[in-house]
Each structure stands twice: as structure tokens, then as C-alpha cells.
PDB file of C-alpha atoms in Angstrom:
ATOM      1  CA  LYS A   1       0.154 -27.764  -3.937  1.00 68.00           C
ATOM      2  CA  ALA A   2       3.233 -25.336  -3.965  1.00 78.00           C
ATOM      3  CA  GLY A   3       2.579 -21.798  -3.372  1.00 92.00           C
ATOM      4  CA  VAL A   4       3.735 -18.471  -5.194  1.00 96.00           C
ATOM      5  CA  THR A   5       7.498 -18.095  -5.344  1.00 96.00           C
ATOM      6  CA  GLN A   6       9.577 -15.169  -5.753  1.00 97.00           C
ATOM      7  CA  THR A   7      12.986 -15.076  -6.707  1.00 97.00           C
ATOM      8  CA  PRO A   8      15.693 -13.613  -5.361  1.00 97.00           C
ATOM      9  CA  ARG A   9      14.435 -12.594  -1.915  1.00 96.00           C
ATOM     10  CA  TYR A  10      16.688 -10.098  -1.382  1.00 96.00           C
ATOM     11  CA  LEU A  11      18.439  -7.974  -3.476  1.00 96.00           C
ATOM     12  CA  ILE A  12      20.609  -4.850  -3.499  1.00 97.00           C
ATOM     13  CA  LYS A  13      21.596  -2.686  -5.922  1.00 97.00           C
ATOM     14  CA  THR A  14      22.581   1.178  -6.822  1.00 97.00           C
ATOM     15  CA  ARG A  15      21.177   4.140  -8.017  1.00 97.00           C
ATOM     16  CA  GLY A  16      21.175   3.685 -11.932  1.00 97.00           C
ATOM     17  CA  GLN A  17      21.113  -0.207 -12.151  1.00 97.00           C
ATOM     18  CA  GLN A  18      18.138  -2.037 -13.582  1.00 97.00           C
ATOM     19  CA  VAL A  19      16.963  -5.058 -11.916  1.00 98.00           C
ATOM     20  CA  THR A  20      14.904  -8.254 -12.648  1.00 98.00           C
ATOM     21  CA  LEU A  21      12.480  -9.945 -10.657  1.00 98.00           C
ATOM     22  CA  SER A  22      10.886 -13.046 -10.940  1.00 98.00           C
ATOM     23  CA  CYS A  23       7.404 -14.931  -9.946  1.00 98.00           C
ATOM     24  CA  SER A  24       6.182 -18.435 -10.404  1.00 97.00           C
ATOM     25  CA  PRO A  25       2.567 -18.589  -9.889  1.00 96.00           C
ATOM     26  CA  ILE A  26       0.805 -21.448  -8.564  1.00 94.00           C
ATOM     27  CA  SER A  27       0.493 -24.583 -10.553  1.00 93.00           C
ATOM     28  CA  GLY A  28      -2.624 -23.840 -13.098  1.00 90.00           C
ATOM     29  CA  HIS A  29      -2.726 -20.353 -12.197  1.00 91.00           C
ATOM     30  CA  ARG A  30      -2.688 -18.247 -15.570  1.00 91.00           C
ATOM     31  CA  SER A  31      -2.790 -14.656 -14.042  1.00 91.00           C
ATOM     32  CA  VAL A  32      -0.188 -13.094 -12.305  1.00 94.00           C
ATOM     33  CA  SER A  33       0.051  -9.446 -10.626  1.00 94.00           C
ATOM     34  CA  TRP A  34       2.395  -7.303  -9.135  1.00 97.00           C
ATOM     35  CA  TYR A  35       2.005  -4.964  -6.382  1.00 97.00           C
ATOM     36  CA  GLN A  36       4.929  -2.424  -4.548  1.00 97.00           C
ATOM     37  CA  GLN A  37       4.811  -2.117  -0.925  1.00 96.00           C
ATOM     38  CA  THR A  38       6.697   0.688   0.887  1.00 95.00           C
ATOM     39  CA  PRO A  39       6.072   2.446   4.324  1.00 91.00           C
ATOM     40  CA  GLY A  40       4.953   5.720   2.789  1.00 88.00           C
ATOM     41  CA  GLN A  41       2.868   4.508  -0.153  1.00 91.00           C
ATOM     42  CA  GLY A  42       1.747   1.230   1.227  1.00 93.00           C
ATOM     43  CA  LEU A  43       0.594  -1.539  -1.179  1.00 95.00           C
ATOM     44  CA  GLN A  44      -0.014  -0.192  -4.913  1.00 96.00           C
ATOM     45  CA  PHE A  45      -0.672  -2.505  -7.684  1.00 95.00           C
ATOM     46  CA  LEU A  46       1.871  -2.232 -10.720  1.00 96.00           C
ATOM     47  CA  PHE A  47       0.163  -4.553 -13.238  1.00 93.00           C
ATOM     48  CA  GLU A  48      -1.619  -7.795 -14.176  1.00 92.00           C
ATOM     49  CA  TYR A  49      -0.672 -10.389 -17.111  1.00 93.00           C
ATOM     50  CA  PHE A  50      -2.435 -12.992 -18.455  1.00 90.00           C
ATOM     51  CA  SER A  51      -1.725 -15.110 -21.575  1.00 89.00           C
ATOM     52  CA  GLU A  52       1.343 -13.177 -21.933  1.00 92.00           C
ATOM     53  CA  THR A  53      -0.505 -10.218 -22.203  1.00 92.00           C
ATOM     54  CA  GLN A  54      -0.621  -6.894 -20.104  1.00 92.00           C
ATOM     55  CA  ARG A  55      -4.295  -6.615 -18.800  1.00 87.00           C
ATOM     56  CA  ASN A  56      -4.146  -3.905 -16.131  1.00 86.00           C
ATOM     57  CA  LYS A  57      -1.523  -1.163 -15.279  1.00 91.00           C
ATOM     58  CA  GLY A  58      -1.140   1.015 -12.114  1.00 92.00           C
ATOM     59  CA  ASN A  59      -0.096   4.307 -12.160  1.00 93.00           C
ATOM     60  CA  PHE A  60       4.058   3.810 -12.139  1.00 96.00           C
ATOM     61  CA  PRO A  61       6.552   5.453 -14.600  1.00 96.00           C
ATOM     62  CA  GLY A  62       7.558   3.625 -17.595  1.00 95.00           C
ATOM     63  CA  ARG A  63      10.928   2.360 -15.835  1.00 97.00           C
ATOM     64  CA  PHE A  64       8.400  -0.425 -14.264  1.00 97.00           C
ATOM     65  CA  SER A  65       7.601  -3.191 -16.962  1.00 97.00           C
ATOM     66  CA  GLY A  66       6.764  -6.441 -16.897  1.00 97.00           C
ATOM     67  CA  ARG A  67       6.159  -9.995 -18.955  1.00 97.00           C
ATOM     68  CA  GLN A  68       4.527 -12.963 -18.730  1.00 97.00           C
ATOM     69  CA  PHE A  69       5.840 -16.470 -20.360  1.00 97.00           C
ATOM     70  CA  SER A  70       3.941 -19.115 -21.929  1.00 95.00           C
ATOM     71  CA  ASN A  71       4.383 -21.284 -18.714  1.00 94.00           C
ATOM     72  CA  SER A  72       2.729 -18.031 -16.763  1.00 95.00           C
ATOM     73  CA  ARG A  73       5.820 -17.473 -15.065  1.00 97.00           C
ATOM     74  CA  SER A  74       6.450 -13.476 -14.919  1.00 98.00           C
ATOM     75  CA  GLU A  75       9.179 -11.187 -14.442  1.00 98.00           C
ATOM     76  CA  MET A  76       9.161  -7.522 -13.479  1.00 98.00           C
ATOM     77  CA  ASN A  77      11.842  -5.245 -14.407  1.00 98.00           C
ATOM     78  CA  VAL A  78      12.851  -1.919 -13.091  1.00 97.00           C
ATOM     79  CA  SER A  79      15.147   0.278 -14.900  1.00 95.00           C
ATOM     80  CA  THR A  80      17.390   3.127 -14.102  1.00 96.00           C
ATOM     81  CA  LEU A  81      16.903   2.481 -10.289  1.00 97.00           C
ATOM     82  CA  GLU A  82      16.270   5.677  -8.094  1.00 97.00           C
ATOM     83  CA  LEU A  83      16.293   5.234  -4.294  1.00 96.00           C
ATOM     84  CA  GLY A  84      12.650   5.460  -4.147  1.00 96.00           C
ATOM     85  CA  ASP A  85      12.031   2.155  -5.778  1.00 97.00           C
ATOM     86  CA  SER A  86      13.275   0.281  -2.253  1.00 97.00           C
ATOM     87  CA  ALA A  87      10.426  -1.737  -1.277  1.00 97.00           C
ATOM     88  CA  LEU A  88       9.035  -4.999  -0.958  1.00 96.00           C
ATOM     89  CA  TYR A  89       7.750  -6.337  -4.544  1.00 97.00           C
ATOM     90  CA  LEU A  90       4.987  -8.812  -3.882  1.00 97.00           C
ATOM     91  CA  CYS A  91       3.616 -11.121  -6.822  1.00 97.00           C
ATOM     92  CA  ALA A  92       0.217 -12.748  -6.712  1.00 95.00           C
ATOM     93  CA  SER A  93      -1.457 -15.320  -8.937  1.00 93.00           C
ATOM     94  CA  ARG A  94      -5.011 -16.329  -9.619  1.00 88.00           C
ATOM     95  CA  SER A  95      -6.890 -18.933 -11.642  1.00 83.00           C
ATOM     96  CA  VAL A  96      -8.040 -16.798 -14.015  1.00 73.00           C
ATOM     97  CA  PRO A  97      -8.398 -12.805 -14.612  1.00 61.00           C
ATOM     98  CA  GLY A  98     -11.577 -10.650 -14.715  1.00 58.00           C
ATOM     99  CA  LYS A  99     -13.142 -12.393 -11.964  1.00 59.00           C
ATOM    100  CA  GLY A 100     -12.973 -10.497  -8.770  1.00 58.00           C
ATOM    101  CA  THR A 101     -14.347 -13.340  -7.101  1.00 64.00           C
ATOM    102  CA  ASP A 102     -11.295 -15.328  -7.509  1.00 73.00           C
ATOM    103  CA  THR A 103      -8.903 -15.440  -4.720  1.00 81.00           C
ATOM    104  CA  GLN A 104      -5.421 -13.748  -5.213  1.00 87.00           C
ATOM    105  CA  TYR A 105      -2.403 -15.670  -3.555  1.00 91.00           C
ATOM    106  CA  PHE A 106       0.440 -13.605  -2.587  1.00 94.00           C
ATOM    107  CA  GLY A 107       4.396 -14.742  -2.739  1.00 95.00           C
ATOM    108  CA  PRO A 108       6.508 -13.960   0.265  1.00 95.00           C
ATOM    109  CA  GLY A 109       8.145 -11.074  -1.846  1.00 96.00           C
ATOM    110  CA  THR A 110      11.115  -9.569  -3.078  1.00 97.00           C
ATOM    111  CA  ARG A 111      12.864  -7.340  -0.644  1.00 96.00           C
ATOM    112  CA  LEU A 112      14.829  -4.884  -2.940  1.00 97.00           C
ATOM    113  CA  THR A 113      17.196  -1.936  -1.587  1.00 97.00           C
ATOM    114  CA  VAL A 114      18.546   0.796  -3.572  1.00 97.00           C
ATOM    115  CA  LEU A 115      21.644   2.267  -2.319  1.00 96.00           C
TER     116      LEU A 115
ATOM    117  CA  ALA B   1     -12.000   5.309  -8.277  1.00 75.00           C
ATOM    118  CA  GLN B   2     -12.159   3.130  -5.113  1.00 83.00           C
ATOM    119  CA  SER B   3     -10.435   4.014  -1.915  1.00 90.00           C
ATOM    120  CA  VAL B   4      -9.915   2.307   1.476  1.00 95.00           C
ATOM    121  CA  THR B   5      -9.557   3.986   4.859  1.00 96.00           C
ATOM    122  CA  GLN B   6      -8.171   1.742   7.797  1.00 97.00           C
ATOM    123  CA  LEU B   7      -9.135   3.975  10.818  1.00 95.00           C
ATOM    124  CA  ASP B   8      -6.388   2.805  13.092  1.00 95.00           C
ATOM    125  CA  SER B   9      -2.862   2.710  12.247  1.00 95.00           C
ATOM    126  CA  GLN B  10      -2.082   0.629  15.584  1.00 97.00           C
ATOM    127  CA  VAL B  11      -4.004  -1.270  17.812  1.00 98.00           C
ATOM    128  CA  PRO B  12      -2.580  -2.851  21.185  1.00 97.00           C
ATOM    129  CA  VAL B  13      -4.661  -5.565  22.854  1.00 97.00           C
ATOM    130  CA  PHE B  14      -4.073  -7.935  25.658  1.00 97.00           C
ATOM    131  CA  GLU B  15      -4.269 -11.627  25.157  1.00 97.00           C
ATOM    132  CA  GLU B  16      -7.592 -13.061  25.382  1.00 97.00           C
ATOM    133  CA  ALA B  17      -9.251  -9.739  24.739  1.00 98.00           C
ATOM    134  CA  PRO B  18     -11.485  -8.908  21.888  1.00 98.00           C
ATOM    135  CA  VAL B  19     -10.542  -6.780  18.978  1.00 98.00           C
ATOM    136  CA  GLU B  20     -12.161  -4.953  16.011  1.00 98.00           C
ATOM    137  CA  LEU B  21     -10.151  -3.516  12.981  1.00 98.00           C
ATOM    138  CA  ARG B  22     -12.122  -0.831  11.500  1.00 98.00           C
ATOM    139  CA  CYS B  23     -12.071  -0.088   7.591  1.00 97.00           C
ATOM    140  CA  ASN B  24     -14.162   2.195   5.690  1.00 97.00           C
ATOM    141  CA  TYR B  25     -14.310   2.144   1.524  1.00 94.00           C
ATOM    142  CA  SER B  26     -15.461   4.609  -0.923  1.00 91.00           C
ATOM    143  CA  SER B  27     -16.605   3.324  -4.467  1.00 82.00           C
ATOM    144  CA  SER B  28     -18.967   4.276  -6.898  1.00 76.00           C
ATOM    145  CA  VAL B  29     -20.250   1.126  -7.590  1.00 78.00           C
ATOM    146  CA  SER B  30     -20.443  -2.402  -6.337  1.00 78.00           C
ATOM    147  CA  VAL B  31     -17.311  -3.927  -4.555  1.00 83.00           C
ATOM    148  CA  TYR B  32     -15.744  -7.206  -3.483  1.00 88.00           C
ATOM    149  CA  LEU B  33     -14.179  -6.761   0.000  1.00 91.00           C
ATOM    150  CA  PHE B  34     -10.891  -8.729   1.427  1.00 93.00           C
ATOM    151  CA  TRP B  35      -8.946  -8.943   4.714  1.00 96.00           C
ATOM    152  CA  TYR B  36      -5.306 -10.016   4.505  1.00 96.00           C
ATOM    153  CA  VAL B  37      -2.924 -10.390   7.185  1.00 97.00           C
ATOM    154  CA  GLN B  38       0.944 -10.059   6.807  1.00 96.00           C
ATOM    155  CA  TYR B  39       3.349 -11.433   9.429  1.00 94.00           C
ATOM    156  CA  PRO B  40       6.804 -10.107   9.405  1.00 89.00           C
ATOM    157  CA  ASN B  41       9.018 -10.715   6.607  1.00 83.00           C
ATOM    158  CA  GLN B  42       6.124 -12.698   4.720  1.00 87.00           C
ATOM    159  CA  GLY B  43       3.622 -11.797   1.828  1.00 91.00           C
ATOM    160  CA  LEU B  44      -0.039 -11.408   2.348  1.00 94.00           C
ATOM    161  CA  GLN B  45      -2.521 -14.051   3.179  1.00 94.00           C
ATOM    162  CA  LEU B  46      -5.969 -13.795   2.904  1.00 93.00           C
ATOM    163  CA  LEU B  47      -8.250 -14.020   6.033  1.00 96.00           C
ATOM    164  CA  LEU B  48     -11.713 -13.587   4.552  1.00 94.00           C
ATOM    165  CA  LYS B  49     -13.640 -12.129   1.581  1.00 91.00           C
ATOM    166  CA  TYR B  50     -16.929 -10.439   1.190  1.00 90.00           C
ATOM    167  CA  LEU B  51     -18.481 -11.167  -2.718  1.00 85.00           C
ATOM    168  CA  SER B  52     -22.326 -11.183  -2.138  1.00 81.00           C
ATOM    169  CA  GLY B  53     -25.039 -12.661   0.183  1.00 83.00           C
ATOM    170  CA  SER B  54     -24.788 -12.859   3.794  1.00 86.00           C
ATOM    171  CA  THR B  55     -23.140  -9.903   5.454  1.00 88.00           C
ATOM    172  CA  LEU B  56     -21.415 -11.544   7.864  1.00 95.00           C
ATOM    173  CA  VAL B  57     -18.338 -13.395   6.773  1.00 95.00           C
ATOM    174  CA  LYS B  58     -16.059 -15.845   9.028  1.00 95.00           C
ATOM    175  CA  GLY B  59     -12.620 -16.388   7.800  1.00 94.00           C
ATOM    176  CA  ILE B  60      -9.581 -18.355   9.219  1.00 94.00           C
ATOM    177  CA  ASN B  61      -7.885 -18.349  12.279  1.00 93.00           C
ATOM    178  CA  GLY B  62     -11.412 -17.212  14.251  1.00 96.00           C
ATOM    179  CA  PHE B  63     -11.692 -13.697  12.280  1.00 97.00           C
ATOM    180  CA  GLU B  64     -14.924 -12.707  11.078  1.00 97.00           C
ATOM    181  CA  ALA B  65     -16.007  -9.430   9.509  1.00 97.00           C
ATOM    182  CA  GLU B  66     -19.344  -7.525   8.710  1.00 95.00           C
ATOM    183  CA  PHE B  67     -20.233  -5.819   5.589  1.00 93.00           C
ATOM    184  CA  ASN B  68     -22.295  -2.740   6.108  1.00 93.00           C
ATOM    185  CA  LYS B  69     -23.380  -1.164   2.624  1.00 89.00           C
ATOM    186  CA  SER B  70     -25.175   1.799   4.451  1.00 91.00           C
ATOM    187  CA  GLN B  71     -21.821   2.884   6.214  1.00 92.00           C
ATOM    188  CA  THR B  72     -19.781   1.833   3.869  1.00 93.00           C
ATOM    189  CA  SER B  73     -17.535  -0.425   6.277  1.00 95.00           C
ATOM    190  CA  PHE B  74     -16.194  -3.779   6.401  1.00 96.00           C
ATOM    191  CA  HIS B  75     -14.816  -4.090  10.172  1.00 97.00           C
ATOM    192  CA  LEU B  76     -12.797  -7.332  11.144  1.00 98.00           C
ATOM    193  CA  ARG B  77     -13.454  -8.853  14.360  1.00 98.00           C
ATOM    194  CA  LYS B  78     -11.928 -11.411  16.813  1.00 98.00           C
ATOM    195  CA  PRO B  79     -13.639 -12.409  20.381  1.00 97.00           C
ATOM    196  CA  SER B  80     -10.382 -13.603  21.860  1.00 97.00           C
ATOM    197  CA  VAL B  81      -6.869 -12.676  20.446  1.00 97.00           C
ATOM    198  CA  HIS B  82      -3.857 -14.824  20.526  1.00 97.00           C
ATOM    199  CA  ILE B  83      -0.237 -13.620  20.776  1.00 97.00           C
ATOM    200  CA  SER B  84       0.062 -15.204  17.445  1.00 96.00           C
ATOM    201  CA  ASP B  85      -2.142 -12.696  15.868  1.00 97.00           C
ATOM    202  CA  THR B  86       0.433  -9.983  16.161  1.00 97.00           C
ATOM    203  CA  ALA B  87       0.624  -8.993  12.527  1.00 97.00           C
ATOM    204  CA  GLU B  88      -0.274  -6.188   9.794  1.00 97.00           C
ATOM    205  CA  TYR B  89      -4.103  -6.520   8.906  1.00 98.00           C
ATOM    206  CA  PHE B  90      -5.248  -4.714   5.534  1.00 97.00           C
ATOM    207  CA  CYS B  91      -8.217  -4.183   4.101  1.00 97.00           C
ATOM    208  CA  ALA B  92      -8.637  -4.260   0.126  1.00 94.00           C
ATOM    209  CA  VAL B  93     -11.409  -3.631  -1.941  1.00 91.00           C
ATOM    210  CA  SER B  94     -11.870  -4.584  -5.966  1.00 86.00           C
ATOM    211  CA  GLU B  95     -14.659  -2.765  -7.946  1.00 76.00           C
ATOM    212  CA  SER B  96     -16.113  -5.438 -10.101  1.00 64.00           C
ATOM    213  CA  GLU B  97     -15.466  -8.382 -12.608  1.00 59.00           C
ATOM    214  CA  THR B  98     -13.884  -5.950 -14.980  1.00 57.00           C
ATOM    215  CA  SER B  99     -11.223  -4.582 -12.808  1.00 56.00           C
ATOM    216  CA  GLY B 100      -9.822  -8.017 -12.711  1.00 59.00           C
ATOM    217  CA  SER B 101      -6.922  -8.794 -10.086  1.00 67.00           C
ATOM    218  CA  ARG B 102      -6.622  -4.730  -9.158  1.00 85.00           C
ATOM    219  CA  LEU B 103      -6.743  -4.726  -5.605  1.00 90.00           C
ATOM    220  CA  THR B 104      -6.861  -1.233  -3.515  1.00 92.00           C
ATOM    221  CA  PHE B 105      -5.551  -1.451  -0.229  1.00 95.00           C
ATOM    222  CA  GLY B 106      -5.679   0.384   3.068  1.00 96.00           C
ATOM    223  CA  GLU B 107      -2.726   1.569   4.886  1.00 96.00           C
ATOM    224  CA  GLY B 108      -2.862  -1.145   7.128  1.00 97.00           C
ATOM    225  CA  THR B 109      -3.450  -1.925  11.183  1.00 97.00           C
ATOM    226  CA  GLN B 110      -0.600  -3.070  13.248  1.00 97.00           C
ATOM    227  CA  LEU B 111      -2.032  -5.301  15.876  1.00 98.00           C
ATOM    228  CA  THR B 112      -0.153  -6.126  18.767  1.00 97.00           C
ATOM    229  CA  VAL B 113      -1.172  -8.809  21.391  1.00 97.00           C
ATOM    230  CA  ASN B 114       0.283  -8.132  24.524  1.00 96.00           C
ATOM    231  CA  PRO B 115       0.459 -11.083  27.236  1.00 95.00           C
TER     232      PRO B 115
END
């Protein structure tokens, strides 16, 4: 079974631009979560989607948004990029939400650099 | 709200020596506890998790962890490390079934195994 895939793996943007990152969960998994990883702030939860609905949201500004499609694939978008948005963005999938016992499987991440 | 503290940011050890990576958490409710490993330029891989039951949890690659409720700790141990164990290790908690996928991570511990 294929793992979580994220595209693109690397991305370079300039301040003020917007960016869209994509995540395909493990086949059969219906919940997708996004995390931001930076040297200064560590790993922080962005949001979780299930059945095309946002179930949970972290403490990030409205410039960060996401969506989920009917096939469970998810995208996250960051508008008006700032230098501080440079980070590794990780996507994780699990079979169903609302069960803390369920293992989350992480993708390799998208490395975003904002110049 | 929960929080996680990893007590050592860097742990250097020699090959075949034992190692312990320390993790303390804070939460007002019951938690699920996890250890993840991240190799360079990769996503997170689950090493082990504590959900309930036996406080000694065995994971992959010879790692184990012990849940201590009174000390609110979940330390990771391995009796004999290999060069290939060099990586960053993250302790994480999720509060309950209702928190869904939201993991709160510690700052990470860089384990470096020297020959």
C-alpha cells in the first residue's frame, strides 16, 4: 500500500505570493491533517479535514487555509507569503477522525522557502 | 491545554551504548502518548504509542518507552544503539478521542550515535 504522498517536495516563492501544497492520503484513509515544522516553533498543528469539512484548526492566521476533495486528497494554501512561512509542511493521514487511538501516518513533507 | 517537554535537545552516544530520551507532558485530562522519529529530509515515522494498559510499550527498531502517570513522563529507551539510529526524535500527545488528530509535539531530541 502506497504511503502518504506530498507534492511538490520543494518550492521556492517570494514574499507576497501565494502557494498551494497537495497531499494524497493512504488509500482508504479519510482524515488528513497538516502540520508546519520550523526550527524556531517546532511542529505545530495547522488543521484537520474529514469528509471535505474542517474538523479542527490550530492557531494560525487566516492566510493559511485548506480543503479536502471527495477522494480525500487535500490541499493547503498560504496567501500573501511572509519570510516566516518558510518551513517544512507535513501532511498526515489516518483512517477515521475522532479516534486518538488511530495512528497518523506522515508524508515526506513539502519544503517551502520564501525569499 | 496540553504541553510536551523534551528535556534534552541533543544526546550524543557511542554505538552499542544504551540511550534514554526524556519526555514530560502536562495535561488536565487523560492523554495518548507517542514517539516519532524523523530522519534527514523525511517525514515522521511512528516508533511506538501508549494508549492504555501496560505502561511498558515496545516499538519498532528495538525501542521501548515507559509511561509513568505520577511523574507525567514517557521516556524512550534503547539498550544498544546503532549508527543508523542517528535521527531526531519527537514525543507527542493527543488529549482524548474528541481532539481527533491534533498532536502536540515536543521540541525534539537530536540523537547522534558515534562510532
